[in-house]
Each structure stands twice: as C-alpha cells, then as structure tokens.
C-alpha cells in the first residue's frame, strides 16, 4: 500500500501531549461506517485554508463520508440532557497536516439530526454543521454477534442545499482488528485532531479514545449527494468501506493556532 506521508499520530503520543489541555465534553460514537474514495489532490488542496496542507498516502488524496450515531453527548461537568445528548451525524472530510506535523481532519460538512446541537457546534467549535433529518436502523443482530446490515439515511434541512441527501446500506463482514500503524486503514480512521477556521483564524481541536474496533465492510447500496454538495467530485466506483461498533470519546477544548 506504500508509505503514508507524514507519520501518523499514535494514541500513546496523544496521551503524552499537552497535559494541561482540559476535557470539555464526553461522547459515545456508535455504528460508524467509514467510506473513502481516492480523488484528485488539487481539487481538495485549493479548498483548504492557509496554514494547512493536504495529507497524502502514497501520493493519493482521499475524500471520506462517515455516518454514525452519538450517545451520551454532554459537557464534562453535566449529566446527559434529554433531547440533546443522542442524535445521528454524518460528515464529509479529508485529511490534512501542518508543515508535516499534527495530522488531522478537515471537515467540508457535518450533518446532525439535532437543531440545537447544530447551532451550538457552529458557535463554539466553528465547524460547518447542518441540521438534517436522519435515520439509522439495524437489520437483525449487531455485527459483533452475527451477520447484519445497517441502514443509514438523511436529508439536509438547514442551511438549505438542493438534494444534499444520502441512503446507504452496509454490513460488517470481517473480524474486529484495530488498524495497524503504517497501513492505509490507519491513515484514514485513526485521526485525533480536527481543524476549523473562523473569520480567517485557524483552530485545532483534539479528541481522545481507544483505537477503533475496525472491521472490513461491504456496501450493498449507496445513493449519496453529500460529497457533491461539498463541491467535490468523487469516483463513481464503490468506496473502500470499514465499520466500527463504537468508541467512548473525550473532546478537548478548541484552541486558536498562531500562523507563522
């Protein structure tokens, strides 16, 4: 698969970094489906803010579509709140770094099925969240028990985009095995940093969680327009697909980055 560029950020490195950073939120991410396509690097590179460079693997850039559901979303100092602490989410993303350091995620869009959470995330985390109607349904047993499929779907409501919607049916088909460092799978899923821009200023956020309990996945059906709504053309071929039953997540405070 080639060598990734630059080196990944390993979980042990994250634990050691900036112990003064404080946890501001706790979340549980469940039923994650990672879909990825290789795309033209220049198409993505020109859409990044100053200060970020496109992260490549073997010279290739990737666009990702990741639907999942969240539970127990709450500030660190409060219990879960009914109507706000559990909702579905789907993001369109690519991968970036800063001068060969601090590899992370750049989000083109994040759809969430909670109007209040969307407005809070836009204001506090400067991320391009959109309100959407969404569903996630499981067929049969959970993938960890037996063969089953998961149905993901949604349509964007605010701010409006024509036909920004998706329907996906996928199934975990292999054993649970965390991604090995140096592989394409590790490059795509094991990301502990995110970047955001607000009024010309660049921000960085961190999350902490155990490595994903990753499984290969088979996509039975996909009809999605979220990637196109983000202004990105993806191949018409099927995506590389992985599933993870879930992880428990600490979200650290967003911090502003200085531009050299």
Short mmCIF file of C-alpha atoms in Angstrom, two decimals:
data_model
loop_
_atom_site.label_atom_id
_atom_site.label_comp_id
_atom_site.label_asym_id
_atom_site.label_seq_id
_atom_site.Cartn_x
_atom_site.Cartn_y
_atom_site.Cartn_z
CA UNK A 1 0.00 0.00 0.00
CA UNK A 2 3.01 2.31 0.16
CA UNK A 3 4.14 4.57 2.94
CA UNK A 4 1.98 7.27 4.40
CA UNK A 5 3.01 10.90 4.44
CA UNK A 6 3.55 12.23 7.09
CA UNK A 7 3.82 9.77 10.00
CA UNK A 8 0.55 9.14 11.92
CA UNK A 9 -0.15 10.41 15.39
CA UNK A 10 -0.25 7.35 17.65
CA UNK A 11 -2.56 7.12 20.70
CA UNK A 12 0.38 6.99 23.12
CA UNK A 13 1.67 10.27 21.67
CA UNK A 14 -1.70 11.89 22.20
CA UNK A 15 -1.81 10.89 25.87
CA UNK A 16 1.56 12.50 26.40
CA UNK A 17 0.76 15.75 24.61
CA UNK A 18 -0.19 18.93 26.49
CA UNK A 19 -1.44 17.52 29.76
CA UNK A 20 -2.74 20.99 30.59
CA UNK A 21 -5.47 20.64 27.94
CA UNK A 22 -8.85 20.09 29.53
CA UNK A 23 -11.71 17.79 28.57
CA UNK A 24 -14.83 19.82 27.83
CA UNK A 25 -17.20 17.14 26.51
CA UNK A 26 -17.79 13.41 26.63
CA UNK A 27 -19.49 11.42 23.88
CA UNK A 28 -20.09 7.84 22.74
CA UNK A 29 -19.76 7.23 18.99
CA UNK A 30 -21.58 4.12 17.73
CA UNK A 31 -22.14 2.26 14.42
CA UNK A 32 -19.50 4.16 12.48
CA UNK A 33 -19.24 3.49 8.76
CA UNK A 34 -16.07 4.81 7.09
CA UNK A 35 -16.39 5.24 3.31
CA UNK A 36 -13.43 6.57 1.31
CA UNK A 37 -12.59 7.33 -2.32
CA UNK A 38 -9.26 8.48 -3.85
CA UNK A 39 -9.65 11.89 -5.53
CA UNK A 40 -7.56 14.46 -7.36
CA UNK A 41 -5.35 16.15 -4.72
CA UNK A 42 -5.56 19.56 -6.44
CA UNK A 43 -9.35 19.54 -6.19
CA UNK A 44 -9.07 19.33 -2.40
CA UNK A 45 -5.89 21.34 -1.90
CA UNK A 46 -7.33 24.57 -3.29
CA UNK A 47 -10.21 24.38 -0.82
CA UNK A 48 -8.04 24.31 2.31
CA UNK A 49 -7.40 27.42 4.42
CA UNK A 50 -3.92 28.95 4.72
CA UNK A 51 -1.82 27.08 7.25
CA UNK A 52 -2.99 23.58 6.30
CA UNK A 53 -1.55 21.16 3.75
CA UNK A 54 -3.25 18.15 2.21
CA UNK A 55 -2.20 14.86 3.81
CA UNK A 56 -1.46 12.16 1.21
CA UNK A 57 -0.95 8.41 1.34
CA UNK A 58 1.30 7.12 -1.41
CA UNK A 59 0.66 10.32 -3.34
CA UNK A 60 -3.15 9.92 -3.22
CA UNK A 61 -5.71 12.15 -1.52
CA UNK A 62 -8.95 10.80 -0.05
CA UNK A 63 -12.45 12.10 0.50
CA UNK A 64 -14.38 10.43 3.30
CA UNK A 65 -18.08 10.02 4.12
CA UNK A 66 -18.70 8.85 7.70
CA UNK A 67 -22.22 8.26 9.07
CA UNK A 68 -22.66 7.21 12.70
CA UNK A 69 -24.73 7.87 15.79
CA UNK A 70 -23.80 9.59 19.05
CA UNK A 71 -24.97 8.87 22.59
CA UNK A 72 -24.23 10.45 25.95
CA UNK A 73 -23.20 13.78 24.43
CA UNK A 74 -22.70 16.16 27.34
CA UNK A 75 -20.40 18.75 28.86
CA UNK A 76 -17.89 17.08 31.19
CA UNK A 77 -19.47 18.62 34.28
CA UNK A 78 -23.14 17.82 33.45
CA UNK A 79 -25.24 14.66 33.01
CA UNK A 80 -26.79 13.85 29.61
CA UNK A 81 -29.72 16.08 28.68
CA UNK A 82 -32.85 14.58 27.15
CA UNK A 83 -33.34 15.68 23.56
CA UNK A 84 -29.75 16.89 23.14
CA UNK A 85 -27.47 14.01 24.12
CA UNK A 86 -28.28 11.43 21.43
CA UNK A 87 -28.51 12.01 17.68
CA UNK A 88 -27.21 10.81 14.32
CA UNK A 89 -24.39 12.53 12.44
CA UNK A 90 -22.64 12.24 9.07
CA UNK A 91 -19.52 14.08 7.97
CA UNK A 92 -17.70 14.70 4.70
CA UNK A 93 -13.97 15.06 5.29
CA UNK A 94 -10.42 14.94 4.04
CA UNK A 95 -7.03 14.73 5.75
CA UNK A 96 -4.53 17.49 6.43
CA UNK A 97 -1.37 18.38 8.37
CA UNK A 98 0.64 21.45 9.36
CA UNK A 99 4.11 21.52 7.82
CA UNK A 100 4.39 17.74 8.05
CA UNK A 101 3.21 17.69 11.68
CA UNK A 102 -0.05 17.16 13.56
CA UNK A 103 -2.06 15.15 11.00
CA UNK A 104 -5.78 15.68 11.39
CA UNK A 105 -9.21 16.03 9.78
CA UNK A 106 -10.66 18.88 7.75
CA UNK A 107 -14.46 18.79 7.54
CA UNK A 108 -16.32 20.03 4.48
CA UNK A 109 -19.66 19.39 6.19
CA UNK A 110 -21.20 17.74 9.25
CA UNK A 111 -24.91 16.88 9.16
CA UNK A 112 -26.59 16.24 12.52
CA UNK A 113 -30.15 15.35 13.48
CA UNK A 114 -30.40 17.86 16.31
CA UNK A 115 -31.16 21.51 15.60
CA UNK A 116 -29.87 22.85 18.91
CA UNK A 117 -26.66 20.80 18.77
CA UNK A 118 -26.00 22.14 15.25
CA UNK A 119 -26.22 25.74 16.42
CA UNK A 120 -24.07 25.12 19.50
CA UNK A 121 -21.38 23.33 17.43
CA UNK A 122 -21.33 26.11 14.83
CA UNK A 123 -20.86 28.75 17.51
CA UNK A 124 -18.46 27.02 19.89
CA UNK A 125 -16.41 24.79 17.56
CA UNK A 126 -16.59 26.83 14.30
CA UNK A 127 -17.46 23.72 12.31
CA UNK A 128 -19.76 23.61 9.24
CA UNK A 129 -22.67 21.76 10.86
CA UNK A 130 -26.04 21.39 9.11
CA UNK A 131 -29.41 20.41 10.52
CA UNK A 132 -30.80 17.25 8.89
CA UNK A 133 -33.49 14.62 9.16
CA UNK A 134 -31.65 11.33 9.61
CA UNK A 135 -32.17 7.68 10.47
CA UNK A 136 -30.01 4.70 11.38
CA UNK A 137 -31.56 1.23 11.53
CA UNK A 138 -30.05 -2.19 12.14
CA UNK A 139 -31.18 -5.36 10.41
CA UNK A 140 -31.03 -8.49 12.53
CA UNK A 141 -28.32 -8.88 15.17
CA UNK A 142 -25.47 -6.43 15.88
CA UNK A 143 -22.45 -7.13 13.66
CA UNK A 144 -20.48 -8.34 16.68
CA UNK A 145 -22.99 -11.19 17.13
CA UNK A 146 -23.90 -12.25 13.62
CA UNK A 147 -24.42 -11.19 10.05
CA UNK A 148 -26.48 -7.99 9.76
CA UNK A 149 -26.71 -4.77 7.82
CA UNK A 150 -27.07 -1.18 8.93
CA UNK A 151 -29.21 1.35 7.08
CA UNK A 152 -28.08 4.98 7.13
CA UNK A 153 -30.02 7.86 5.62
CA UNK A 154 -30.72 11.55 5.82
CA UNK A 155 -31.61 14.77 4.05
CA UNK A 156 -30.28 18.23 4.91
CA UNK A 157 -32.72 20.89 6.15
CA UNK A 158 -30.71 23.96 7.26
CA UNK A 159 -28.85 25.81 5.86
CA UNK A 160 -30.50 24.51 2.71
CA UNK A 161 -28.68 22.72 -0.10
CA UNK A 162 -30.52 21.24 -3.06
CA UNK A 163 -30.62 17.47 -2.80
CA UNK A 164 -27.97 17.09 -0.06
CA UNK A 165 -29.05 13.61 0.99
CA UNK A 166 -27.86 10.02 1.34
CA UNK A 167 -29.07 6.42 1.72
CA UNK A 168 -26.57 3.67 2.45
CA UNK A 169 -26.94 0.00 3.32
CA UNK A 170 -23.74 -1.67 4.55
CA UNK A 171 -22.62 -4.68 6.53
CA UNK A 172 -19.56 -5.61 8.58
CA UNK A 173 -18.05 -8.74 7.03
CA UNK A 174 -14.79 -9.49 8.82
CA UNK A 175 -13.18 -9.90 12.23
CA UNK A 176 -12.57 -7.00 14.59
CA UNK A 177 -8.97 -5.80 14.29
CA UNK A 178 -7.66 -2.31 15.07
CA UNK A 179 -5.84 -0.75 12.14
CA UNK A 180 -2.09 -1.35 12.08
CA UNK A 181 0.20 1.68 12.02
CA UNK A 182 1.56 2.38 8.55
CA UNK A 183 -1.47 0.97 6.70
CA UNK A 184 -3.95 2.94 4.63
CA UNK A 185 -6.69 1.95 7.08
CA UNK A 186 -4.78 3.53 9.96
CA UNK A 187 -4.13 6.67 7.90
CA UNK A 188 -7.86 7.07 7.18
CA UNK A 189 -9.50 6.30 10.52
CA UNK A 190 -7.07 6.89 13.38
CA UNK A 191 -7.24 10.69 13.49
CA UNK A 192 -7.24 12.53 16.82
CA UNK A 193 -7.07 16.14 15.64
CA UNK A 194 -9.55 18.35 13.80
CA UNK A 195 -9.11 21.77 12.27
CA UNK A 196 -11.57 24.62 11.86
CA UNK A 197 -11.44 28.16 10.52
CA UNK A 198 -13.39 31.18 11.74
CA UNK A 199 -13.01 34.72 10.39
CA UNK A 200 -9.59 33.97 8.99
CA UNK A 201 -8.33 32.35 12.19
CA UNK A 202 -7.29 28.70 12.37
CA UNK A 203 -8.32 26.49 15.30
CA UNK A 204 -7.37 22.99 16.40
CA UNK A 205 -9.39 20.50 18.45
CA UNK A 206 -8.39 17.17 19.96
CA UNK A 207 -10.25 14.02 20.88
CA UNK A 208 -9.13 11.02 22.92
CA UNK A 209 -10.42 7.48 22.51
CA UNK A 210 -9.23 3.90 22.21
CA UNK A 211 -8.30 2.65 18.72
CA UNK A 212 -11.38 1.83 16.65
CA UNK A 213 -12.53 -1.82 16.76
CA UNK A 214 -12.34 -1.84 12.98
CA UNK A 215 -13.94 -4.37 10.62
CA UNK A 216 -14.00 -4.53 6.84
CA UNK A 217 -17.46 -3.69 5.47
CA UNK A 218 -19.45 -4.44 2.34
CA UNK A 219 -21.63 -1.69 0.87
CA UNK A 220 -24.82 -3.23 -0.54
CA UNK A 221 -26.35 0.05 -1.76
CA UNK A 222 -25.33 3.69 -1.80
CA UNK A 223 -27.10 6.79 -3.12
CA UNK A 224 -25.44 9.90 -1.74
CA UNK A 225 -25.16 13.56 -2.70
CA UNK A 226 -23.34 14.95 0.33
CA UNK A 227 -19.92 14.78 -1.31
CA UNK A 228 -21.17 16.69 -4.36
CA UNK A 229 -22.86 19.23 -2.08
CA UNK A 230 -19.41 19.81 -0.55
CA UNK A 231 -18.13 20.76 -4.01
CA UNK A 232 -16.09 17.58 -4.52
CA UNK A 233 -16.30 15.11 -7.41
CA UNK A 234 -15.71 11.55 -6.33
CA UNK A 235 -15.27 8.43 -8.48
CA UNK A 236 -18.42 6.53 -9.45
CA UNK A 237 -16.77 3.31 -8.29
CA UNK A 238 -17.60 1.78 -4.92
CA UNK A 239 -15.81 3.10 -1.83
CA UNK A 240 -13.30 1.48 0.46
CA UNK A 241 -15.50 0.60 3.46
CA UNK A 242 -14.90 -0.10 7.16
CA UNK A 243 -17.20 -0.42 10.16
CA UNK A 244 -16.58 0.17 13.88
CA UNK A 245 -19.10 -0.72 16.59
CA UNK A 246 -18.05 2.29 18.66
CA UNK A 247 -15.70 4.14 21.00
CA UNK A 248 -16.08 6.38 24.06
CA UNK A 249 -14.65 9.82 23.41
CA UNK A 250 -13.26 12.76 25.37
CA UNK A 251 -13.41 16.07 23.50
CA UNK A 252 -10.76 18.63 24.46
CA UNK A 253 -11.08 22.40 24.34
CA UNK A 254 -10.63 24.11 21.00
CA UNK A 255 -7.53 26.27 20.78
CA UNK A 256 -6.53 29.01 18.38
CA UNK A 257 -3.37 28.41 16.34
CA UNK A 258 -0.82 31.08 15.54
CA UNK A 259 0.04 31.47 11.88
CA UNK A 260 3.73 31.77 11.13
#
